[in-house]
Structure formats: structure tokens, C-alpha cells
Amino acid sequence: YAQDKKWKIGFSQVTTIEPWRAQFNKDILAEAAKHPEVELIITDGEDKTEKQVADVENLIRQEVDALLVSPKESAGLTGVVQQAIDAKIPVFVLDRNVDTKDYTQFVGGDNALIGRAAGEYAVELLGGKGKAAGNVVEIWGGMGTQPAHDRHDGFHEFTDKEPGIKYLLDQQSGDWKQDQAYNLMANALKSNEKIDLVYGHNDPMAYGAYLAAKDVGREKDIKFIGIDGLPNEGVQMVNKGELTATFTYVTPGAEGLRQAIKFLNGEKVEKTITLPTEKITKENAAKVLKDNGL
Ligand code: FRU
């Protein structure tokens, strides 16, 4: 059946259970459907570094023409990505990076920019520049990932200038998961009578924190900021008033595959493609939902 298939492209996805990952795979499959000359093989790392390393090794053995990879974490995936590069397979790193720049291209959002936008908005919500005050809970994504560090650094560029802002958790990671964020927040609520704002490094974690607050009747006292802004997830939560804001983080599925095909067809591609972001609040959430047919 593969006779009309000119290119075999492998995509190593870290996990498929998180909503953003499901959307990512949907996006890449929709793009693949437009290219009958492409055979796309998607693997599921089941959110484990060892499994994802084995997946990439497997794709290398299958002699894919190009490898797309969205890593669980940077350090653990760097070796096997280097292996693909050494095997002369063009590598497209998507969303989370690895500790080498020898790949063909990186496609993803600008997490430092998103972090800054979130920090600027947090300052506004807490009283404005020079006057902002309040207790902030930050729930980190995976510690071994660049997006979590960039989302942290960007945020603090704004909030650290405000002496009135206090931080209640010290580098606590929810590993991008709603249930882990729920537990962190439940503990924070127990030990702190006053929490004013939660910054979750993604929407599932911001929502987990919201649920923990709701379970003790304190959700109305707290602002919740997340990141991802999927129409059927974060945007809905903002529209319902559960989250105060989210910042869209477009999946690199469609663009990543287009770029790989472009490269395989002999065209030049840029080293980095940066995907755009948008702030979603109660003001524009309904319109965004409508634009997405929801
Ligand atoms: C999904 C996810 C997203 C987040 C991205 C960061 O696995 O956690 O929610 O924006 O990964 O790499």
C-alpha cells in the first residue's frame, strides 16, 4: 500500500492523554491527510522518558525520512535525538527542546513571551504597576523542560519588580497534571489563609488548583491564570469564570509537518519557527469560542 508514499515521517509524541497533546495529534493528522505522498507514523511515549527513547530508536531503525519529536524532557531525550542526527535523519524538535542545536528545526511557542504576558497581567490583577500586592502560588510544569523554566522566568520579570507580591510555594512541580496541581493547591490552602492568585504553567494545572479552592469554598477569592487556551478546554474555563485568563499555545502539529515536508522537497527551512499567542480573558473568550464553532 505504501507504493504511492514518497516520504516516511516518524513523529515521537510524549503522551496522548493530556488535552493539549490530543489536539496536537489531531492537528498533525489533519495536516497529514492533505499530503497523500506522506506516510506518518505516530508513537506514544506514555509520558515516560525510557518509552520515548525506545520509540525514537525504533523510528531510526525504520529509516524514517524525517523525525519529528516532542520530548518529555530535554536531558533524557538529547542522546537519542543526537543518534538520529548522526544517522543523517533530519530532526524537527517540537514544543519542548533538547540539549543540542544540531537539529534541523525547532517549532514551538515563545514561552518566555507567554510568561511575561502572564506576569504583566498578574501585576495588573493584583493592583497595578508599583502597587501590586498579594500572595501568589505558582505551579510549575515539568522541571526538566524548557517551557516550564521560560514560563517561570518570563512571569517573574514582571512580578519580581513588585515588593508587595509574596510567593507561597518554592518551585513545586505538578508535572503538567491536573491531579498533582490539585494536591499542591490543597496543601497550600491548608497552610495559607490568604491566597490571591494562582499561576499554573498550563490550564490543566490552573484548573486543578481551581477545583481544590472550590472544594473548600475559596475559589471566589482567588484569580487563576493558565496557559494553552484550547477552545474546548481553557477558553471554556475562562468563559465560565473558572479561570481568570489563559494564553493560547498553538500546537506545532500542522506547522511541524508542513516544515518537514518542505525540507524533504529540497526547500530551505528556518532554524526556528515561533508560533503566536493570544491573551484570553472574559472579554474575548465568548468570541473565540464562537470563532471556533463552539
Ligand atoms: C502538554 C503540555 C501542555 C503544555 C506543554 C508544554 O503535555 O503540558 O499543557 O503547554 O505540554 O510543553
mmCIF file of C-alpha atoms and ligand atoms in Angstrom:
data_model
loop_
_atom_site.group_PDB
_atom_site.id
_atom_site.type_symbol
_atom_site.label_atom_id
_atom_site.label_comp_id
_atom_site.label_asym_id
_atom_site.label_seq_id
_atom_site.Cartn_x
_atom_site.Cartn_y
_atom_site.Cartn_z
ATOM 1 C CA TYR A 1 0.000 0.000 0.000
ATOM 2 C CA ALA A 2 2.933 2.291 0.643
ATOM 3 C CA GLN A 3 3.885 2.485 -3.019
ATOM 4 C CA ASP A 4 2.464 5.931 -3.625
ATOM 5 C CA LYS A 5 4.110 7.107 -0.400
ATOM 6 C CA LYS A 6 7.187 9.110 -1.139
ATOM 7 C CA TRP A 7 8.112 10.066 2.418
ATOM 8 C CA LYS A 8 8.020 8.098 5.634
ATOM 9 C CA ILE A 9 7.835 10.554 8.532
ATOM 10 C CA GLY A 10 8.022 9.499 12.168
ATOM 11 C CA PHE A 11 6.565 11.532 14.995
ATOM 12 C CA SER A 12 7.510 10.689 18.565
ATOM 13 C CA GLN A 13 4.856 12.199 20.839
ATOM 14 C CA VAL A 14 5.480 12.265 24.595
ATOM 15 C CA THR A 15 1.956 11.341 25.707
ATOM 16 C CA THR A 16 -1.561 11.349 24.344
ATOM 17 C CA ILE A 17 -3.715 11.692 27.428
ATOM 18 C CA GLU A 18 -3.380 15.426 28.114
ATOM 19 C CA PRO A 19 -5.918 17.562 26.199
ATOM 20 C CA TRP A 20 -3.206 19.658 24.549
ATOM 21 C CA ARG A 21 -1.424 16.522 23.308
ATOM 22 C CA ALA A 22 -4.677 15.113 21.918
ATOM 23 C CA GLN A 23 -5.185 18.365 19.998
ATOM 24 C CA PHE A 24 -1.557 18.246 18.814
ATOM 25 C CA ASN A 25 -2.045 14.761 17.316
ATOM 26 C CA LYS A 26 -5.337 15.833 15.764
ATOM 27 C CA ASP A 27 -3.581 18.791 14.133
ATOM 28 C CA ILE A 28 -0.732 16.721 12.715
ATOM 29 C CA LEU A 29 -3.127 14.043 11.418
ATOM 30 C CA ALA A 30 -5.304 16.673 9.727
ATOM 31 C CA GLU A 31 -2.214 18.085 8.023
ATOM 32 C CA ALA A 32 -1.021 14.601 7.025
ATOM 33 C CA ALA A 33 -4.389 13.944 5.383
ATOM 34 C CA LYS A 34 -3.597 16.779 2.949
ATOM 35 C CA HIS A 35 -0.393 15.022 1.824
ATOM 36 C CA PRO A 36 -1.088 11.642 0.218
ATOM 37 C CA GLU A 37 2.630 11.274 -0.501
ATOM 38 C CA VAL A 38 3.381 11.110 3.228
ATOM 39 C CA GLU A 39 3.193 8.064 5.472
ATOM 40 C CA LEU A 40 3.050 9.344 9.060
ATOM 41 C CA ILE A 41 3.948 7.067 11.950
ATOM 42 C CA ILE A 42 2.989 8.414 15.385
ATOM 43 C CA THR A 43 4.348 6.812 18.546
ATOM 44 C CA ASP A 44 3.156 7.403 22.125
ATOM 45 C CA GLY A 45 5.844 7.771 24.789
ATOM 46 C CA GLU A 46 3.243 7.222 27.517
ATOM 47 C CA ASP A 47 4.760 10.156 29.386
ATOM 48 C CA LYS A 48 7.911 8.175 30.176
ATOM 49 C CA THR A 49 11.405 9.109 29.036
ATOM 50 C CA GLU A 50 12.504 5.444 28.619
ATOM 51 C CA LYS A 51 9.496 4.627 26.466
ATOM 52 C CA GLN A 52 10.023 7.707 24.302
ATOM 53 C CA VAL A 53 13.736 6.929 23.867
ATOM 54 C CA ALA A 54 12.779 3.413 22.706
ATOM 55 C CA ASP A 55 10.200 4.909 20.314
ATOM 56 C CA VAL A 56 12.778 7.180 18.691
ATOM 57 C CA GLU A 57 15.285 4.311 18.415
ATOM 58 C CA ASN A 58 12.570 2.318 16.726
ATOM 59 C CA LEU A 59 11.809 5.099 14.243
ATOM 60 C CA ILE A 60 15.523 5.400 13.440
ATOM 61 C CA ARG A 61 15.624 1.647 12.776
ATOM 62 C CA GLN A 62 12.627 2.023 10.447
ATOM 63 C CA GLU A 63 14.754 4.512 8.480
ATOM 64 C CA VAL A 64 12.216 7.331 8.506
ATOM 65 C CA ASP A 65 12.976 10.144 6.063
ATOM 66 C CA ALA A 66 12.374 12.735 8.782
ATOM 67 C CA LEU A 67 11.862 12.595 12.536
ATOM 68 C CA LEU A 68 9.548 14.876 14.473
ATOM 69 C CA VAL A 69 9.895 14.738 18.238
ATOM 70 C CA SER A 70 8.132 16.468 21.108
ATOM 71 C CA PRO A 71 10.193 15.413 24.128
ATOM 72 C CA LYS A 72 9.126 14.535 27.653
ATOM 73 C CA GLU A 73 12.170 16.403 28.925
ATOM 74 C CA SER A 74 15.366 17.835 27.452
ATOM 75 C CA ALA A 75 18.195 15.875 29.048
ATOM 76 C CA GLY A 76 16.791 12.353 28.710
ATOM 77 C CA LEU A 77 15.926 12.715 25.016
ATOM 78 C CA THR A 78 19.076 14.507 23.861
ATOM 79 C CA GLY A 79 21.142 11.333 23.264
ATOM 80 C CA VAL A 80 18.645 9.638 21.038
ATOM 81 C CA VAL A 81 17.924 12.829 19.080
ATOM 82 C CA GLN A 82 21.681 13.097 18.508
ATOM 83 C CA GLN A 83 21.613 9.478 17.320
ATOM 84 C CA ALA A 84 19.023 10.387 14.677
ATOM 85 C CA ILE A 85 21.050 13.403 13.614
ATOM 86 C CA ASP A 86 24.167 11.197 13.331
ATOM 87 C CA ALA A 87 22.152 8.797 11.176
ATOM 88 C CA LYS A 88 21.554 11.783 8.814
ATOM 89 C CA ILE A 89 17.841 11.911 9.573
ATOM 90 C CA PRO A 90 16.508 15.483 9.544
ATOM 91 C CA VAL A 91 15.107 16.187 13.002
ATOM 92 C CA PHE A 92 12.289 18.618 13.819
ATOM 93 C CA VAL A 93 12.016 19.348 17.521
ATOM 94 C CA LEU A 94 8.524 20.442 18.572
ATOM 95 C CA ASP A 95 7.353 22.427 21.631
ATOM 96 C CA ARG A 96 9.905 21.202 24.221
ATOM 97 C CA ASN A 97 13.583 21.341 23.300
ATOM 98 C CA VAL A 98 16.600 19.065 23.764
ATOM 99 C CA ASP A 99 20.150 19.993 24.837
ATOM 100 C CA THR A 100 21.606 20.231 21.353
ATOM 101 C CA LYS A 101 21.223 22.692 18.500
ATOM 102 C CA ASP A 102 22.259 20.190 15.805
ATOM 103 C CA TYR A 103 18.657 19.528 14.792
ATOM 104 C CA THR A 104 17.170 20.794 11.529
ATOM 105 C CA GLN A 105 14.488 22.989 13.062
ATOM 106 C CA PHE A 106 12.602 23.871 16.223
ATOM 107 C CA VAL A 107 8.877 24.699 16.028
ATOM 108 C CA GLY A 108 7.062 25.979 19.103
ATOM 109 C CA GLY A 109 5.603 28.866 21.037
ATOM 110 C CA ASP A 110 7.637 31.585 22.746
ATOM 111 C CA ASN A 111 7.283 30.533 26.358
ATOM 112 C CA ALA A 112 9.281 33.442 27.769
ATOM 113 C CA LEU A 113 6.962 35.848 25.969
ATOM 114 C CA ILE A 114 3.911 33.992 27.287
ATOM 115 C CA GLY A 115 5.387 34.034 30.802
ATOM 116 C CA ARG A 116 5.941 37.782 30.560
ATOM 117 C CA ALA A 117 2.386 38.345 29.341
ATOM 118 C CA ALA A 118 1.097 36.268 32.273
ATOM 119 C CA GLY A 119 3.311 38.181 34.717
ATOM 120 C CA GLU A 120 2.215 41.533 33.385
ATOM 121 C CA TYR A 121 -1.426 40.526 33.707
ATOM 122 C CA ALA A 122 -0.884 39.159 37.225
ATOM 123 C CA VAL A 123 0.568 42.525 38.275
ATOM 124 C CA GLU A 124 -2.480 44.259 36.814
ATOM 125 C CA LEU A 125 -4.872 41.881 38.621
ATOM 126 C CA LEU A 126 -3.077 42.457 41.920
ATOM 127 C CA GLY A 127 -3.373 46.224 41.825
ATOM 128 C CA GLY A 128 -1.174 47.509 39.025
ATOM 129 C CA LYS A 129 2.437 48.503 38.491
ATOM 130 C CA GLY A 130 4.168 49.722 41.631
ATOM 131 C CA LYS A 131 1.076 48.962 43.763
ATOM 132 C CA ALA A 132 0.554 45.269 43.207
ATOM 133 C CA ALA A 133 0.186 43.210 46.369
ATOM 134 C CA GLY A 134 -0.872 39.662 47.170
ATOM 135 C CA ASN A 135 0.087 36.064 47.795
ATOM 136 C CA VAL A 136 0.902 34.071 44.696
ATOM 137 C CA VAL A 137 1.000 30.317 44.185
ATOM 138 C CA GLU A 138 2.960 29.215 41.126
ATOM 139 C CA ILE A 139 2.599 25.632 39.972
ATOM 140 C CA TRP A 140 5.438 24.548 37.735
ATOM 141 C CA GLY A 141 5.230 22.234 34.754
ATOM 142 C CA GLY A 142 7.875 19.520 34.370
ATOM 143 C CA MET A 143 11.144 20.712 35.916
ATOM 144 C CA GLY A 144 13.210 19.078 33.167
ATOM 145 C CA THR A 145 11.506 21.077 30.410
ATOM 146 C CA GLN A 146 12.420 24.431 28.915
ATOM 147 C CA PRO A 147 8.787 25.627 28.640
ATOM 148 C CA ALA A 148 8.397 25.444 32.444
ATOM 149 C CA HIS A 149 11.589 27.424 33.037
ATOM 150 C CA ASP A 150 10.728 30.027 30.403
ATOM 151 C CA ARG A 151 7.181 30.378 31.724
ATOM 152 C CA HIS A 152 8.628 30.920 35.201
ATOM 153 C CA ASP A 153 11.369 33.367 34.179
ATOM 154 C CA GLY A 154 9.089 35.472 31.989
ATOM 155 C CA PHE A 155 6.454 35.767 34.723
ATOM 156 C CA HIS A 156 8.978 36.831 37.346
ATOM 157 C CA GLU A 157 10.437 39.522 35.086
ATOM 158 C CA PHE A 158 7.248 41.426 35.908
ATOM 159 C CA THR A 159 6.185 40.179 39.324
ATOM 160 C CA ASP A 160 9.605 40.381 40.981
ATOM 161 C CA LYS A 161 9.563 44.149 40.495
ATOM 162 C CA GLU A 162 6.606 44.331 42.897
ATOM 163 C CA PRO A 163 7.666 44.268 46.545
ATOM 164 C CA GLY A 164 4.038 43.700 47.564
ATOM 165 C CA ILE A 165 3.893 40.309 45.874
ATOM 166 C CA LYS A 166 4.778 37.273 48.001
ATOM 167 C CA TYR A 167 5.319 33.720 46.767
ATOM 168 C CA LEU A 168 3.895 30.830 48.753
ATOM 169 C CA LEU A 169 5.336 27.718 47.105
ATOM 170 C CA ASP A 170 9.001 27.210 46.370
ATOM 171 C CA GLN A 171 9.500 25.562 42.964
ATOM 172 C CA GLN A 172 6.711 22.997 43.274
ATOM 173 C CA SER A 173 6.039 20.999 40.133
ATOM 174 C CA GLY A 174 2.691 19.494 39.181
ATOM 175 C CA ASP A 175 4.356 17.905 36.125
ATOM 176 C CA TRP A 176 1.648 19.473 33.905
ATOM 177 C CA LYS A 177 -1.029 17.316 35.576
ATOM 178 C CA GLN A 178 -4.381 18.464 36.966
ATOM 179 C CA ASP A 179 -4.440 15.969 39.851
ATOM 180 C CA GLN A 180 -0.922 16.828 41.037
ATOM 181 C CA ALA A 181 -1.762 20.533 40.933
ATOM 182 C CA TYR A 182 -4.931 19.837 42.912
ATOM 183 C CA ASN A 183 -2.876 18.234 45.676
ATOM 184 C CA LEU A 184 -0.294 21.025 45.772
ATOM 185 C CA MET A 185 -3.037 23.619 45.984
ATOM 186 C CA ALA A 186 -4.996 21.709 48.624
ATOM 187 C CA ASN A 187 -1.886 21.826 50.827
ATOM 188 C CA ALA A 188 -1.216 25.489 50.065
ATOM 189 C CA LEU A 189 -4.806 26.319 51.037
ATOM 190 C CA LYS A 190 -4.420 24.488 54.341
ATOM 191 C CA SER A 191 -1.294 26.376 55.331
ATOM 192 C CA ASN A 192 -2.230 29.831 53.977
ATOM 193 C CA GLU A 193 -5.299 31.797 54.954
ATOM 194 C CA LYS A 194 -4.844 34.234 52.124
ATOM 195 C CA ILE A 195 -4.103 33.267 48.533
ATOM 196 C CA ASP A 196 -4.771 35.865 45.861
ATOM 197 C CA LEU A 197 -3.538 34.411 42.615
ATOM 198 C CA VAL A 198 -2.518 31.090 41.145
ATOM 199 C CA TYR A 199 -0.244 30.855 38.139
ATOM 200 C CA GLY A 200 -0.348 27.383 36.628
ATOM 201 C CA HIS A 201 2.131 26.631 33.855
ATOM 202 C CA ASN A 202 -0.739 25.072 31.911
ATOM 203 C CA ASP A 203 -4.542 25.079 32.018
ATOM 204 C CA PRO A 204 -4.999 21.577 33.453
ATOM 205 C CA MET A 205 -2.923 22.625 36.491
ATOM 206 C CA ALA A 206 -4.617 26.009 36.875
ATOM 207 C CA TYR A 207 -7.927 24.152 36.760
ATOM 208 C CA GLY A 208 -6.759 21.556 39.292
ATOM 209 C CA ALA A 209 -5.896 24.426 41.643
ATOM 210 C CA TYR A 210 -9.298 25.992 40.991
ATOM 211 C CA LEU A 211 -11.025 22.740 41.926
ATOM 212 C CA ALA A 212 -9.021 22.476 45.160
ATOM 213 C CA ALA A 213 -10.053 26.026 46.078
ATOM 214 C CA LYS A 214 -13.655 25.332 45.136
ATOM 215 C CA ASP A 215 -13.746 22.267 47.355
ATOM 216 C CA VAL A 216 -13.028 24.472 50.377
ATOM 217 C CA GLY A 217 -15.221 27.352 49.179
ATOM 218 C CA ARG A 218 -12.354 29.760 48.451
ATOM 219 C CA GLU A 219 -12.360 29.889 44.646
ATOM 220 C CA LYS A 220 -14.045 33.321 44.516
ATOM 221 C CA ASP A 221 -11.173 34.934 46.470
ATOM 222 C CA ILE A 222 -8.534 33.770 44.009
ATOM 223 C CA LYS A 223 -7.559 34.592 40.426
ATOM 224 C CA PHE A 224 -6.389 31.682 38.295
ATOM 225 C CA ILE A 225 -4.097 32.077 35.296
ATOM 226 C CA GLY A 226 -3.248 29.210 32.957
ATOM 227 C CA ILE A 227 -1.615 28.564 29.594
ATOM 228 C CA ASP A 228 -2.684 26.550 26.484
ATOM 229 C CA GLY A 229 -6.018 28.185 25.676
ATOM 230 C CA LEU A 230 -7.560 25.275 23.808
ATOM 231 C CA PRO A 231 -11.052 26.364 22.724
ATOM 232 C CA ASN A 232 -12.705 23.246 24.152
ATOM 233 C CA GLU A 233 -10.718 23.467 27.397
ATOM 234 C CA GLY A 234 -9.033 26.632 28.737
ATOM 235 C CA VAL A 235 -11.168 29.082 26.772
ATOM 236 C CA GLN A 236 -14.332 27.403 28.049
ATOM 237 C CA MET A 237 -12.977 27.631 31.603
ATOM 238 C CA VAL A 238 -12.341 31.336 31.195
ATOM 239 C CA ASN A 239 -15.769 31.846 29.692
ATOM 240 C CA LYS A 240 -17.355 30.075 32.673
ATOM 241 C CA GLY A 241 -15.361 32.237 35.060
ATOM 242 C CA GLU A 242 -13.319 29.337 36.449
ATOM 243 C CA LEU A 243 -10.012 30.645 35.123
ATOM 244 C CA THR A 244 -9.372 34.384 35.001
ATOM 245 C CA ALA A 245 -7.140 34.178 31.963
ATOM 246 C CA THR A 246 -5.275 31.809 29.708
ATOM 247 C CA PHE A 247 -2.699 32.342 26.982
ATOM 248 C CA THR A 248 -3.014 30.359 23.783
ATOM 249 C CA TYR A 249 -0.197 27.975 22.959
ATOM 250 C CA VAL A 250 -0.810 26.774 19.427
ATOM 251 C CA THR A 251 0.240 23.157 18.860
ATOM 252 C CA PRO A 252 3.127 22.750 16.415
ATOM 253 C CA GLY A 253 1.466 19.690 14.799
ATOM 254 C CA ALA A 254 0.397 21.160 11.472
ATOM 255 C CA GLU A 255 3.297 23.577 11.071
ATOM 256 C CA GLY A 256 5.892 20.975 12.104
ATOM 257 C CA LEU A 257 4.713 18.503 9.484
ATOM 258 C CA ARG A 258 4.488 21.180 6.768
ATOM 259 C CA GLN A 259 8.049 22.247 7.516
ATOM 260 C CA ALA A 260 9.366 18.675 7.399
ATOM 261 C CA ILE A 261 7.712 18.090 4.014
ATOM 262 C CA LYS A 262 9.067 21.376 2.734
ATOM 263 C CA PHE A 263 12.559 20.345 3.791
ATOM 264 C CA LEU A 264 12.245 16.869 2.251
ATOM 265 C CA ASN A 265 11.203 18.527 -1.005
ATOM 266 C CA GLY A 266 14.536 20.315 -1.056
ATOM 267 C CA GLU A 267 13.446 23.736 0.172
ATOM 268 C CA LYS A 268 15.297 25.673 2.829
ATOM 269 C CA VAL A 269 13.706 25.931 6.272
ATOM 270 C CA GLU A 270 14.433 28.343 9.103
ATOM 271 C CA LYS A 271 16.204 27.143 12.224
ATOM 272 C CA THR A 272 13.330 28.270 14.463
ATOM 273 C CA ILE A 273 9.642 28.819 13.810
ATOM 274 C CA THR A 274 7.839 30.669 16.608
ATOM 275 C CA LEU A 275 4.102 30.211 16.924
ATOM 276 C CA PRO A 276 1.878 33.097 18.109
ATOM 277 C CA THR A 277 -0.012 33.528 21.379
ATOM 278 C CA GLU A 278 -3.126 35.435 22.450
ATOM 279 C CA LYS A 279 -4.404 36.503 25.846
ATOM 280 C CA ILE A 280 -7.884 35.132 26.604
ATOM 281 C CA THR A 281 -9.996 36.767 29.307
ATOM 282 C CA LYS A 282 -13.712 37.092 29.948
ATOM 283 C CA GLU A 283 -13.633 39.934 27.416
ATOM 284 C CA ASN A 284 -12.801 37.865 24.341
ATOM 285 C CA ALA A 285 -13.495 34.258 25.432
ATOM 286 C CA ALA A 286 -17.044 34.126 24.033
ATOM 287 C CA LYS A 287 -15.892 35.480 20.696
ATOM 288 C CA VAL A 288 -13.028 32.966 20.492
ATOM 289 C CA LEU A 289 -15.488 30.156 21.219
ATOM 290 C CA LYS A 290 -17.828 31.434 18.532
ATOM 291 C CA ASP A 291 -14.975 31.714 16.003
ATOM 292 C CA ASN A 292 -14.192 28.066 16.731
ATOM 293 C CA GLY A 293 -17.778 26.986 16.227
ATOM 294 C CA LEU A 294 -18.363 26.313 19.935
HETATM 295 C C1 FRU B 1 1.075 19.002 27.406
HETATM 296 C C2 FRU B 1 1.729 20.225 27.923
HETATM 297 C C3 FRU B 1 0.919 21.461 27.662
HETATM 298 C C4 FRU B 1 1.964 22.493 27.785
HETATM 299 C C5 FRU B 1 3.101 21.840 27.055
HETATM 300 C C6 FRU B 1 4.434 22.336 27.455
HETATM 301 O O1 FRU B 1 1.878 17.873 27.613
HETATM 302 O O2 FRU B 1 1.924 20.060 29.290
HETATM 303 O O3 FRU B 1 -0.151 21.619 28.532
HETATM 304 O O4 FRU B 1 1.613 23.714 27.274
HETATM 305 O O5 FRU B 1 2.973 20.465 27.316
HETATM 306 O O6 FRU B 1 5.455 21.635 26.853
#
